[in-house]
Coordinates of N, CA and C and ligand atoms in Angstrom, one line a residue:
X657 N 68.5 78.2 105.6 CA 68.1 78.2 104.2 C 69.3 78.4 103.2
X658 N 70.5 78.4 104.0 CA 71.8 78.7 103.0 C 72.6 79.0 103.9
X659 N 74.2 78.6 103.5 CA 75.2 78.5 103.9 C 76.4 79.1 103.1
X660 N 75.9 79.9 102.0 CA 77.2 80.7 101.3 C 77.3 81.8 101.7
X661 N 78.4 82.5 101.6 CA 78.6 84.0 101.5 C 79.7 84.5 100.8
X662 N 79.2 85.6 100.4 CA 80.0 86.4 99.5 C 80.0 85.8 98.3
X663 N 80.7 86.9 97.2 CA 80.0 86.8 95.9 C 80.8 85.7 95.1
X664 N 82.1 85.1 95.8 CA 81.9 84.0 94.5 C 81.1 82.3 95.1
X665 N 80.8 82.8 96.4 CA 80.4 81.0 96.6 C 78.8 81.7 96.4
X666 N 78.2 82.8 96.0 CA 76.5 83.3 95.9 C 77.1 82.7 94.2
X667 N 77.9 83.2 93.6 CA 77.8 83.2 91.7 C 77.5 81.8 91.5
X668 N 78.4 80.9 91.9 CA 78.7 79.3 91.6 C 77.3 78.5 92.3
X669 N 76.8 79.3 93.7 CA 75.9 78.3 94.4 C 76.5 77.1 94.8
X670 N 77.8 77.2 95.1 CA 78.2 76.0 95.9 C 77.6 75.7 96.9
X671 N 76.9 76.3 97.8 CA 75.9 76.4 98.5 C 75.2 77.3 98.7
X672 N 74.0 77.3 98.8 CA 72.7 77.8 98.8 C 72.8 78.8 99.7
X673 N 72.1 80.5 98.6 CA 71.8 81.6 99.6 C 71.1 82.4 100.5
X674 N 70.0 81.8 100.9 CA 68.9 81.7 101.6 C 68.9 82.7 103.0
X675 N 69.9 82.7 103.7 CA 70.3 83.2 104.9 C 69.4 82.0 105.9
X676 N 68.7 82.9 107.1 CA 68.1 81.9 108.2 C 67.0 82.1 108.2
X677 N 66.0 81.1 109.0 CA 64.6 81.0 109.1 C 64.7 81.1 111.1
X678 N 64.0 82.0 111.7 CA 63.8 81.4 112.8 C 62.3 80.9 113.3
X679 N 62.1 80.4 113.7 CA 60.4 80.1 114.2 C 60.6 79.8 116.0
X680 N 59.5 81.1 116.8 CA 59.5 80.7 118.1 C 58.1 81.3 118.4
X681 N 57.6 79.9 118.6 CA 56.5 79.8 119.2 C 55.5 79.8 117.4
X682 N 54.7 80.9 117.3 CA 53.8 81.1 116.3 C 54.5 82.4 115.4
X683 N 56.0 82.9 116.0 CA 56.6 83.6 114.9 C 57.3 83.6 114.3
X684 N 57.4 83.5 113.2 CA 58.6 83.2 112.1 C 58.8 84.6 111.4
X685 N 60.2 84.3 111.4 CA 61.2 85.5 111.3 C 62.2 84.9 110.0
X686 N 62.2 85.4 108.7 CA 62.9 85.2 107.9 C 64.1 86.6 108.1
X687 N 65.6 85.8 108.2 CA 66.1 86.6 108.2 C 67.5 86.7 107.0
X688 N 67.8 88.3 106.5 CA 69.1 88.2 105.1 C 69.0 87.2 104.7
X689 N 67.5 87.6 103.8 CA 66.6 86.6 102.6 C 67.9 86.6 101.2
X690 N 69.0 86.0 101.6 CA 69.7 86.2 99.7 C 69.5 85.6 98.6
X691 N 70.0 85.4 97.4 CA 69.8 85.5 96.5 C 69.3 83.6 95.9
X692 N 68.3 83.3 95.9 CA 67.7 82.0 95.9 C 66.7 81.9 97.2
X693 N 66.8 82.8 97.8 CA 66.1 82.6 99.4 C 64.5 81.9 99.1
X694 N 64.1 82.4 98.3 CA 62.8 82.0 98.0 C 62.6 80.6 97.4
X695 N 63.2 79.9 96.8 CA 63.7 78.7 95.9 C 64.0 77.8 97.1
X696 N 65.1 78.4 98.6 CA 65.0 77.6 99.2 C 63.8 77.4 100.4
X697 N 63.0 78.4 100.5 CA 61.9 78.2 101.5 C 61.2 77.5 100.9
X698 N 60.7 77.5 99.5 CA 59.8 76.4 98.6 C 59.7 74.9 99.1
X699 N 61.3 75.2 99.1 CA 62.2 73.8 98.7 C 61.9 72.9 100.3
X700 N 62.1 73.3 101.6 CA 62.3 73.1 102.5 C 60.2 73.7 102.9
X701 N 59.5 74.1 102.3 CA 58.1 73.8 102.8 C 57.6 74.5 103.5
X702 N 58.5 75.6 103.8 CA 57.8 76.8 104.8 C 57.3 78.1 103.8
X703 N 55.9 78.2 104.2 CA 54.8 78.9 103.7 C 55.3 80.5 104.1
X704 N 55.6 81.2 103.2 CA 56.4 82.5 103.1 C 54.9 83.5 103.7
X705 N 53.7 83.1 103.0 CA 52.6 84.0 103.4 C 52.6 83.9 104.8
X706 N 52.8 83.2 105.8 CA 53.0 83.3 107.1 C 53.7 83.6 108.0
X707 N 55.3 84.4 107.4 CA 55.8 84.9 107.5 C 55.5 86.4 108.4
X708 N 56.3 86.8 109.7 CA 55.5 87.8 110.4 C 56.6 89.1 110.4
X709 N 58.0 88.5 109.8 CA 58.9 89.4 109.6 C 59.9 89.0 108.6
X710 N 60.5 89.9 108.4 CA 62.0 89.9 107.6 C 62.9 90.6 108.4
X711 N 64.1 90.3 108.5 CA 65.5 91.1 109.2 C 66.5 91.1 108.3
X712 N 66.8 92.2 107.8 CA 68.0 92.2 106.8 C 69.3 92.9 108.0
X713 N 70.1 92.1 107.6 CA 71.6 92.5 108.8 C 72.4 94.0 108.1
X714 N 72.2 94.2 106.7 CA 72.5 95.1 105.7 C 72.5 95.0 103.9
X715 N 72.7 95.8 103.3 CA 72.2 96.2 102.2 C 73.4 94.9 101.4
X716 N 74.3 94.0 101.2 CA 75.0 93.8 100.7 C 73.7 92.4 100.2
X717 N 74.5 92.0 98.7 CA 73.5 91.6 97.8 C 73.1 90.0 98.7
X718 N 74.3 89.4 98.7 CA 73.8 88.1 99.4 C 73.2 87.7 100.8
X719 N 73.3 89.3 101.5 CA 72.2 89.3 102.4 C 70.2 89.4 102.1
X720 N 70.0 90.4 100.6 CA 68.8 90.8 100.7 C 68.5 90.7 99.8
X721 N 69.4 89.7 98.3 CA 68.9 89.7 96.9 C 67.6 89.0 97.0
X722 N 66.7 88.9 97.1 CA 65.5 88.0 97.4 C 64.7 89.0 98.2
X723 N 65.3 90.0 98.9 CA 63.7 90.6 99.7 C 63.2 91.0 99.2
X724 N 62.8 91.5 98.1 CA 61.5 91.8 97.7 C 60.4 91.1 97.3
X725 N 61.4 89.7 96.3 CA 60.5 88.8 96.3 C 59.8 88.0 97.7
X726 N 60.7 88.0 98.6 CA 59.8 87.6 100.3 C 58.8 88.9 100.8
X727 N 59.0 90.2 100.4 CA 57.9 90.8 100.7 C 56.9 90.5 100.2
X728 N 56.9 90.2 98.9 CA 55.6 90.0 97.8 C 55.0 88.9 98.5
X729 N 55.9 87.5 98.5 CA 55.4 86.3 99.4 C 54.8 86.7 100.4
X730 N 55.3 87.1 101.4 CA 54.9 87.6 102.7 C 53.4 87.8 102.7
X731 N 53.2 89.1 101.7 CA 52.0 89.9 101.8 C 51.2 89.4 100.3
X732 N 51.5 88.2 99.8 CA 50.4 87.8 98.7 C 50.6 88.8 97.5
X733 N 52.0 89.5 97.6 CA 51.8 90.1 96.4 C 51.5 91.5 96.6
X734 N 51.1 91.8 97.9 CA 50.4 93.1 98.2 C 49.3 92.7 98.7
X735 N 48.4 92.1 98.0 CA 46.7 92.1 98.5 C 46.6 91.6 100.1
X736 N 47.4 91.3 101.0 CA 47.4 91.1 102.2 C 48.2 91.5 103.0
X737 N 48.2 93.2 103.3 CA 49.1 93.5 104.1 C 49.6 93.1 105.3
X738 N 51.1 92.7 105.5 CA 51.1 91.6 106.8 C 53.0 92.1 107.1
X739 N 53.2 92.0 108.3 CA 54.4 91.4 109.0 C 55.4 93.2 108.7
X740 N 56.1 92.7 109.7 CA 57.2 93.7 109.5 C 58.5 93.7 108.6
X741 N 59.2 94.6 108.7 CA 60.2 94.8 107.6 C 61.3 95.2 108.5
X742 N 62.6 94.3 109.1 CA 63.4 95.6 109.8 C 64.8 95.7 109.2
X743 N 65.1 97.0 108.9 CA 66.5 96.6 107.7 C 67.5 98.0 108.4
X744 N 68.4 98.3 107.7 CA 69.1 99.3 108.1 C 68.8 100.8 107.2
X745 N 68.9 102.0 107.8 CA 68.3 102.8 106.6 C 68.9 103.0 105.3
X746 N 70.2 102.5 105.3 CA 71.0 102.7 103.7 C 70.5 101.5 103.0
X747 N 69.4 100.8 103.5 CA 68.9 99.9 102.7 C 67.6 100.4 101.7
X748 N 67.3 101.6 102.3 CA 65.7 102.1 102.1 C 66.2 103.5 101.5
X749 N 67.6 104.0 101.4 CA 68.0 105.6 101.2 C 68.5 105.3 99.7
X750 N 69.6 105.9 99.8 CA 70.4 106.0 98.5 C 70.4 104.6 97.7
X751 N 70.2 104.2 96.6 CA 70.6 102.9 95.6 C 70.6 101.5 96.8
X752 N 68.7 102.5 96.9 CA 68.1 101.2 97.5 C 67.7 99.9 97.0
X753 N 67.7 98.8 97.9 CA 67.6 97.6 97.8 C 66.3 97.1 97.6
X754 N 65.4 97.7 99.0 CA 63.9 97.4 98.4 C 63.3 98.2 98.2
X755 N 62.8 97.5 97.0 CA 61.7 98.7 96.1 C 61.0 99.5 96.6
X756 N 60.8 100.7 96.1 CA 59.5 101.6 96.6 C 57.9 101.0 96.0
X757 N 58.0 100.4 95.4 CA 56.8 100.2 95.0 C 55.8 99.4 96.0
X758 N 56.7 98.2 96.2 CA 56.6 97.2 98.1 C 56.4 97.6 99.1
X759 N 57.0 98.8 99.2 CA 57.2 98.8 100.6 C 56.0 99.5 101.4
X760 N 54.7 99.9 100.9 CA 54.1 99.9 101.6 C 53.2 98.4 101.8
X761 N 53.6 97.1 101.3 CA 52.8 96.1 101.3 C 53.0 95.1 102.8
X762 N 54.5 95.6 103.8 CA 54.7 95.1 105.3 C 53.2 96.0 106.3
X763 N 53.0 95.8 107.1 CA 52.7 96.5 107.8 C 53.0 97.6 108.2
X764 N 54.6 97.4 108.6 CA 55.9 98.2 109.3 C 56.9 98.2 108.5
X765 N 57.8 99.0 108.2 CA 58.9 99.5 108.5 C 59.3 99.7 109.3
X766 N 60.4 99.2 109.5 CA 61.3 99.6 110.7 C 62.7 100.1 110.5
X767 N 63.6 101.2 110.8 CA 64.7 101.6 110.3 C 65.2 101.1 111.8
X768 N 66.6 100.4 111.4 CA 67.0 99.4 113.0 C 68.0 100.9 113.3
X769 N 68.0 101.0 114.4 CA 69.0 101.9 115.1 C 70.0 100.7 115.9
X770 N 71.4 101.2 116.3 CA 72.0 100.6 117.2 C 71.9 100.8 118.2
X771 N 72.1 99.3 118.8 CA 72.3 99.0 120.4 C 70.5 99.5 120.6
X772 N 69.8 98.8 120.4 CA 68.3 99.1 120.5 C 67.5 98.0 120.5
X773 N 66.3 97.6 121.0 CA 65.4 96.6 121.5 C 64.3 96.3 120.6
X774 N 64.3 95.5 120.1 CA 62.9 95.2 119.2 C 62.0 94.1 120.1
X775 N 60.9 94.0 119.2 CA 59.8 93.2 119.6 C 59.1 92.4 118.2
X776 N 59.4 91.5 117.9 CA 58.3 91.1 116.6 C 56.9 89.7 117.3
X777 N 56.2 90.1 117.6 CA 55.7 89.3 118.0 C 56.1 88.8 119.6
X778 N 56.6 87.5 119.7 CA 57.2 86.8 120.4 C 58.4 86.5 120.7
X779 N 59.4 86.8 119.5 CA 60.9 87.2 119.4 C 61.1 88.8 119.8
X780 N 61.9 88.5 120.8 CA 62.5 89.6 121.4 C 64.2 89.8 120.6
X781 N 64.6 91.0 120.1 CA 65.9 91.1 120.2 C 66.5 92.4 120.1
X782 N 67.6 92.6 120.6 CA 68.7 93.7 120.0 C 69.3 93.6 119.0
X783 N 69.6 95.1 118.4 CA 70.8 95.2 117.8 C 71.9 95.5 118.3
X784 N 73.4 95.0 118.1 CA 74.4 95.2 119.1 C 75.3 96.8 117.8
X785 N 76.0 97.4 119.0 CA 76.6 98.7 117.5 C 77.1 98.4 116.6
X786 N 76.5 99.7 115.4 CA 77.1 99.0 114.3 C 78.5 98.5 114.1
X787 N 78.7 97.6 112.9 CA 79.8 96.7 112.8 C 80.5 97.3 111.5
X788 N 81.7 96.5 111.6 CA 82.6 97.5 110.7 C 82.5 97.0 109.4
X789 N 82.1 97.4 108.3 CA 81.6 96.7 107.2 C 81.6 97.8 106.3
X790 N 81.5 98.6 105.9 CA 81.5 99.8 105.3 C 80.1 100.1 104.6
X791 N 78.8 99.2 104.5 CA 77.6 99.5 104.5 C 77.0 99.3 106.1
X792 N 75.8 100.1 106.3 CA 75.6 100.1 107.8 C 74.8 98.8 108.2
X793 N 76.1 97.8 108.9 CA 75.6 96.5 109.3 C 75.4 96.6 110.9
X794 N 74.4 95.7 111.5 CA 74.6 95.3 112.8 C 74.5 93.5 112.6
X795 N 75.0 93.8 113.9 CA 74.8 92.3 114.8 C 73.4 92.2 115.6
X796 N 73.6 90.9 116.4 CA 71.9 90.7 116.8 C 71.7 89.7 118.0
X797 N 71.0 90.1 119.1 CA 71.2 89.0 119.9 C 69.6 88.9 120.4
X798 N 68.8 87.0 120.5 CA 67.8 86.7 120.5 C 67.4 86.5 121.9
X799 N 66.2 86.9 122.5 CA 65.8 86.7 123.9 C 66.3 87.6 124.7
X800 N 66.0 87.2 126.0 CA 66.5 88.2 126.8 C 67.5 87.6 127.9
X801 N 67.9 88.9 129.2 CA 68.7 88.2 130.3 C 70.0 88.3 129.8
X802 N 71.2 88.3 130.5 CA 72.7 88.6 130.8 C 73.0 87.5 129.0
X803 N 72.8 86.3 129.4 CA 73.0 85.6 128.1 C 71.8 85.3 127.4
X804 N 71.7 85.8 126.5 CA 70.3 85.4 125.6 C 70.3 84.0 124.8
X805 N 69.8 83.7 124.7 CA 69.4 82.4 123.7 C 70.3 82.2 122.5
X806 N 70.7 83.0 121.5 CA 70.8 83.3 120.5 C 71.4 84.7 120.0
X807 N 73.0 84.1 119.5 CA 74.1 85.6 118.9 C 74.0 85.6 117.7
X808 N 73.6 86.2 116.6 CA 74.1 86.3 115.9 C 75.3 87.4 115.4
X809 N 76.6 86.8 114.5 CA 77.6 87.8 114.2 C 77.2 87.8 112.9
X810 N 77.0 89.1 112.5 CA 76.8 88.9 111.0 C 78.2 89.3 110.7
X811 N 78.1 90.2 109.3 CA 79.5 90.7 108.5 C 80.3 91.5 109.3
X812 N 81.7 91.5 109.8 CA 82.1 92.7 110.7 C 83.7 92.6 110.3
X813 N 84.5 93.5 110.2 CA 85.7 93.4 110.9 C 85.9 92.9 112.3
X814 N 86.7 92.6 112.6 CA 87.0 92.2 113.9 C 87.7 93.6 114.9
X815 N 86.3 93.3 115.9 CA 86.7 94.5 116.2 C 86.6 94.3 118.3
X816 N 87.0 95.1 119.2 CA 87.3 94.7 120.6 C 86.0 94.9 120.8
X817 N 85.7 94.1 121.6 CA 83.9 93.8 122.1 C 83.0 93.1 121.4
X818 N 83.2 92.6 120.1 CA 82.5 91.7 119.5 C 81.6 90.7 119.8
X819 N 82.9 90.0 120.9 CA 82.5 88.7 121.7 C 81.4 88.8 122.4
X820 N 81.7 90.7 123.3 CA 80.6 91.1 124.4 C 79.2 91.0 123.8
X821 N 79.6 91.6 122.6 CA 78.4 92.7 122.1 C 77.2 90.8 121.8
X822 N 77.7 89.6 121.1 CA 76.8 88.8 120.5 C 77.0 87.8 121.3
X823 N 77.6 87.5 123.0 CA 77.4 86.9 123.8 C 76.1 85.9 123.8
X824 N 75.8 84.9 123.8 CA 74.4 84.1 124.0 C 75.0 82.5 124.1
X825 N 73.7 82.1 124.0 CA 74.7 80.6 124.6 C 74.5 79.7 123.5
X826 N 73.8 79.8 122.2 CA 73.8 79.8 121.2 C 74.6 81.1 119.9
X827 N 75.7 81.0 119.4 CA 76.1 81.8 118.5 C 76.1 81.4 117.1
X828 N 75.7 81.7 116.3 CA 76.2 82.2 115.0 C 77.3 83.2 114.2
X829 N 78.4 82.5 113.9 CA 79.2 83.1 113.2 C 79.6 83.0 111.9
X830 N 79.2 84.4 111.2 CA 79.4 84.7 109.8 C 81.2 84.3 109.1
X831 N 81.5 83.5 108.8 CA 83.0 83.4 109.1 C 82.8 82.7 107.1
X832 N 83.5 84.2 106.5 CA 83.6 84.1 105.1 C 84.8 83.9 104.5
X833 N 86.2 84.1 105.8 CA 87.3 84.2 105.4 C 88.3 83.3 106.2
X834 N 89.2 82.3 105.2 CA 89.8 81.7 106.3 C 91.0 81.9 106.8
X835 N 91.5 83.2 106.6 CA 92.3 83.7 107.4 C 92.1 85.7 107.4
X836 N 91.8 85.5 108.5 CA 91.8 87.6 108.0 C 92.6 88.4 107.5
X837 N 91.9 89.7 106.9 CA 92.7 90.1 106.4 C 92.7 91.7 106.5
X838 N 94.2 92.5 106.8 CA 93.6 93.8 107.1 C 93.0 94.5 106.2
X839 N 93.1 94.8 104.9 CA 92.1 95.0 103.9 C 90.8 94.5 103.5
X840 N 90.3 93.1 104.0 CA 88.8 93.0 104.0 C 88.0 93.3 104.9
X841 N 86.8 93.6 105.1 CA 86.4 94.1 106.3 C 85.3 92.4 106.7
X842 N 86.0 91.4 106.3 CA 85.2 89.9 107.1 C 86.2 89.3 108.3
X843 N 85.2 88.4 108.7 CA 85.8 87.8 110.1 C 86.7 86.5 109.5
X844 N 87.8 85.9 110.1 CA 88.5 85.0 109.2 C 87.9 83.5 110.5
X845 N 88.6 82.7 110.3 CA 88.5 81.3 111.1 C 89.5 81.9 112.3
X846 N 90.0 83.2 112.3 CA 91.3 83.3 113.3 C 90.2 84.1 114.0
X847 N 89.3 84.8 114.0 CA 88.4 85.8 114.7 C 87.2 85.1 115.1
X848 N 86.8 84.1 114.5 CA 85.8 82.9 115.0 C 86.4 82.7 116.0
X849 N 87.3 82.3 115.7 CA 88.1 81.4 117.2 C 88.2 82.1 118.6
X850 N 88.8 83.4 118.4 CA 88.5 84.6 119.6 C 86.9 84.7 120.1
X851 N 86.6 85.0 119.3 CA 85.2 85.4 119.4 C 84.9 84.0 120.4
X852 N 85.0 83.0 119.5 CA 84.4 81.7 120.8 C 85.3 81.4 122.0
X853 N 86.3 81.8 122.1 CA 87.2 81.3 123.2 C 86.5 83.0 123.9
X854 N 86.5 83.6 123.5 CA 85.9 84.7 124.4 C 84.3 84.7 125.2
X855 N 83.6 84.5 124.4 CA 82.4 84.8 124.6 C 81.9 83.2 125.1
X856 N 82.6 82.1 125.3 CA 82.1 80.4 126.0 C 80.7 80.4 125.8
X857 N 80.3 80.2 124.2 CA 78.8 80.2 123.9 C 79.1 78.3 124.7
X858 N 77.8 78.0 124.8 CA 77.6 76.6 124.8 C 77.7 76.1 123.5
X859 N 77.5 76.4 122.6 CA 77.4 76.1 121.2 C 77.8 77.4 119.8
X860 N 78.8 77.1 119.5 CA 78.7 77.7 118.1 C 78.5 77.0 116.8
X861 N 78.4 78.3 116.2 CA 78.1 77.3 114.6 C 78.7 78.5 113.4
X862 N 79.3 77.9 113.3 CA 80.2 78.6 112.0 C 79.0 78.8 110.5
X863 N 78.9 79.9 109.6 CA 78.3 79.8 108.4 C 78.8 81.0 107.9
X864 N 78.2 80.8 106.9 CA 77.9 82.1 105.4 C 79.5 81.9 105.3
X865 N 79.7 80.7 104.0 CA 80.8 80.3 104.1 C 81.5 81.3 103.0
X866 N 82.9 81.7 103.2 CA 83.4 82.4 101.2 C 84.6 81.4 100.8
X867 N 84.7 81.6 99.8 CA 85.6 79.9 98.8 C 86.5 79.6 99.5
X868 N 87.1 79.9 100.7 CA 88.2 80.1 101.4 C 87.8 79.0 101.8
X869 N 86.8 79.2 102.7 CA 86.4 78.4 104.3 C 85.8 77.1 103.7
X870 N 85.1 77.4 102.5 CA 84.6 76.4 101.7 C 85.8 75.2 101.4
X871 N 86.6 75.8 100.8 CA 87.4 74.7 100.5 C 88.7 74.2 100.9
X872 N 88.5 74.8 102.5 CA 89.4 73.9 103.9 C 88.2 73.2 104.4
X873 N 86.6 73.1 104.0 CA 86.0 72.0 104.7 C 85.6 72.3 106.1
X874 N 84.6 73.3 105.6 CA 84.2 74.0 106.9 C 83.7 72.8 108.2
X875 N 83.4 71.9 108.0 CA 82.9 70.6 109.1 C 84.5 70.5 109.6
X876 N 85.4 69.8 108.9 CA 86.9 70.0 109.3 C 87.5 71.3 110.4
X877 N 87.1 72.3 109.5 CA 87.3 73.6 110.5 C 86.7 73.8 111.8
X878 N 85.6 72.8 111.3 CA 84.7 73.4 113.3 C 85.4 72.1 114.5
X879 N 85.9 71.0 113.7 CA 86.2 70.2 114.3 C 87.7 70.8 114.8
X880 N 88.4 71.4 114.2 CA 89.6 71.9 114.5 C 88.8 73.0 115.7
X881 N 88.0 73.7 115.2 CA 88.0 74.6 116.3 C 87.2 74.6 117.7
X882 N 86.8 73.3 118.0 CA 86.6 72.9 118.6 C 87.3 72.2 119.8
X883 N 88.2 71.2 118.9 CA 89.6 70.9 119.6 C 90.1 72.0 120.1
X884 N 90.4 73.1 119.4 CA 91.2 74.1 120.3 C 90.5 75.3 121.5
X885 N 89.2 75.4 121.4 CA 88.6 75.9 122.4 C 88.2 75.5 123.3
X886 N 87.4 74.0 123.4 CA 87.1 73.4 123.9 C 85.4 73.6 124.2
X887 N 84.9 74.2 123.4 CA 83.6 74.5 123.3 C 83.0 73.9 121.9
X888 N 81.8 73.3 121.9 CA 81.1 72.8 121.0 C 81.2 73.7 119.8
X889 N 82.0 73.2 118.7 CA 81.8 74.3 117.1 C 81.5 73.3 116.2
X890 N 79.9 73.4 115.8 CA 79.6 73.1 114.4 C 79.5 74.1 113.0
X891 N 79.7 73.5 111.9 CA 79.6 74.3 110.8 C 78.0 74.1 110.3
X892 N 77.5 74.6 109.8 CA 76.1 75.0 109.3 C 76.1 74.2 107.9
X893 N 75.2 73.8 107.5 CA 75.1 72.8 106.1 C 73.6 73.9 105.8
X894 N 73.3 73.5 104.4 CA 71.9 73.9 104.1 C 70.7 73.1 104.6
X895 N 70.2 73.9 105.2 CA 68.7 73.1 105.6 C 69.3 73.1 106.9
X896 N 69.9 72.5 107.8 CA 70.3 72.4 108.7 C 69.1 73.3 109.9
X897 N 68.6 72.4 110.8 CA 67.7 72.8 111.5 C 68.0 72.8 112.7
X898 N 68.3 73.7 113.9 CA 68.6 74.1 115.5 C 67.4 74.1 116.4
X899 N 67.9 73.3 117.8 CA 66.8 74.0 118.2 C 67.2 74.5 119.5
X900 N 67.5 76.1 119.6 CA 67.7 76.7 120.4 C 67.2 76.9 121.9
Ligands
ZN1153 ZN1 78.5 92.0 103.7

């Protein structure tokens, strides 16, 4: 549903902030609904009232500017209580994100703990320990078994075990910065690269682009980093559809 990150490719909308949609089987999982998320599910034709969850990765704006309007979707506004909610608790505590007024309109809440097992439906996943981000983020890995289907990296410093923690044979990597830096707490194109030479997904896919990565040409970049690992790396476009 979108391919930006961070606040100045969210301001300009150089590309769209939607985060991801997953659908497996009969459940759909809207996940770090940001800021247009709603504008792009319209857009692309998936019926938000059928929606059986939300996953926010953490409280930062271009992950969840939109959840409340996907809760309202979700549950008709309220009048049809439906689907779960799973976020981190500094999302629901202090100079919270989603409203109190909503939040009884999910079914569930769910406060994610680390390194822990969920169930939504028919999507099975973990959260891998929290990540270094300075609001409380995790990472996420889909299915089950030694390699699961599906890594996601969300926001992290780069940190030893990374690669372990979101191992799958499909990855997603949040890659906002194109070169790291010890002062930001994002992953650069230099920690993508580890991370994939480490963890030999069968496939990566580079996203949640920031002006950096944006404009070295993130398709250019996966092609570079692909040459150098030797493992499939594409870059994520909007709309762009997987099938895992
Ligand atoms: Zn963040």
């Amino acid at each position: 549903m979108g391919t930006a990150g961070a606040r100045f490719m969210v301001a300009k909308q150089l590309a769209a902030s939607g985060g991801l949609y997953l659908e497996l089987g009969s459940t759909r999982l809207a996940m770090d609904p940001g800021p247009g998320a709603v504008v792009q599910y319209a857009k692309r034709k998936v019926d938000l009232s059928r929606l059986d969850g939300i996953l926010v990765s953490h409280r930062h704006l271009d992950h969840c500017g939109d959840v409340n309007v996907v809760i309202e979707a979700m549950t008709e506004g309220g009048f049809r209580p439906r689907g779960t909610l799973f976020c981190p608790s500094d999302a629901l505590d202090e100079d919270p994100v989603v409203l109190k007024y909503l939040r009884h309109f999910p079914e569930e809440v769910v406060r994610l703990q680390p390194e822990s097992p969920y169930q939504l439906k028919e999507i099975s996943f973990r959260t891998t320990r929290r990540h270094i981000h300075g609001v409380e983020t995790y990472g996420f890995r889909f299915g089950d078994g030694d390699i699961p289907n599906l890594g996601w990296v969300t926001d992290s410093k780069y940190y030893d075990g990374i690669a372990e923690d979101h191992r799958a044979q499909v990855m997603l990597i949040h890659t906002v910065l194109a070169q790291s830096r010890p002062d930001l707490p994002h992953l650069g194109l230099d920690d993508a690269e580890r991370i994939i030479a480490e963890a030999q997904p069968r496939l990566a896919v580079i996203t949640h682009f920031g002006m950096g990565v944006w404009r070295a040409h993130p398709w250019e970049v996966a092609a570079q980093l692909s040459e150098r690992t030797g493992i499939e790396v594409k870059a994520a476009r909007d709309g762009m559809s997987l099938e895992v």
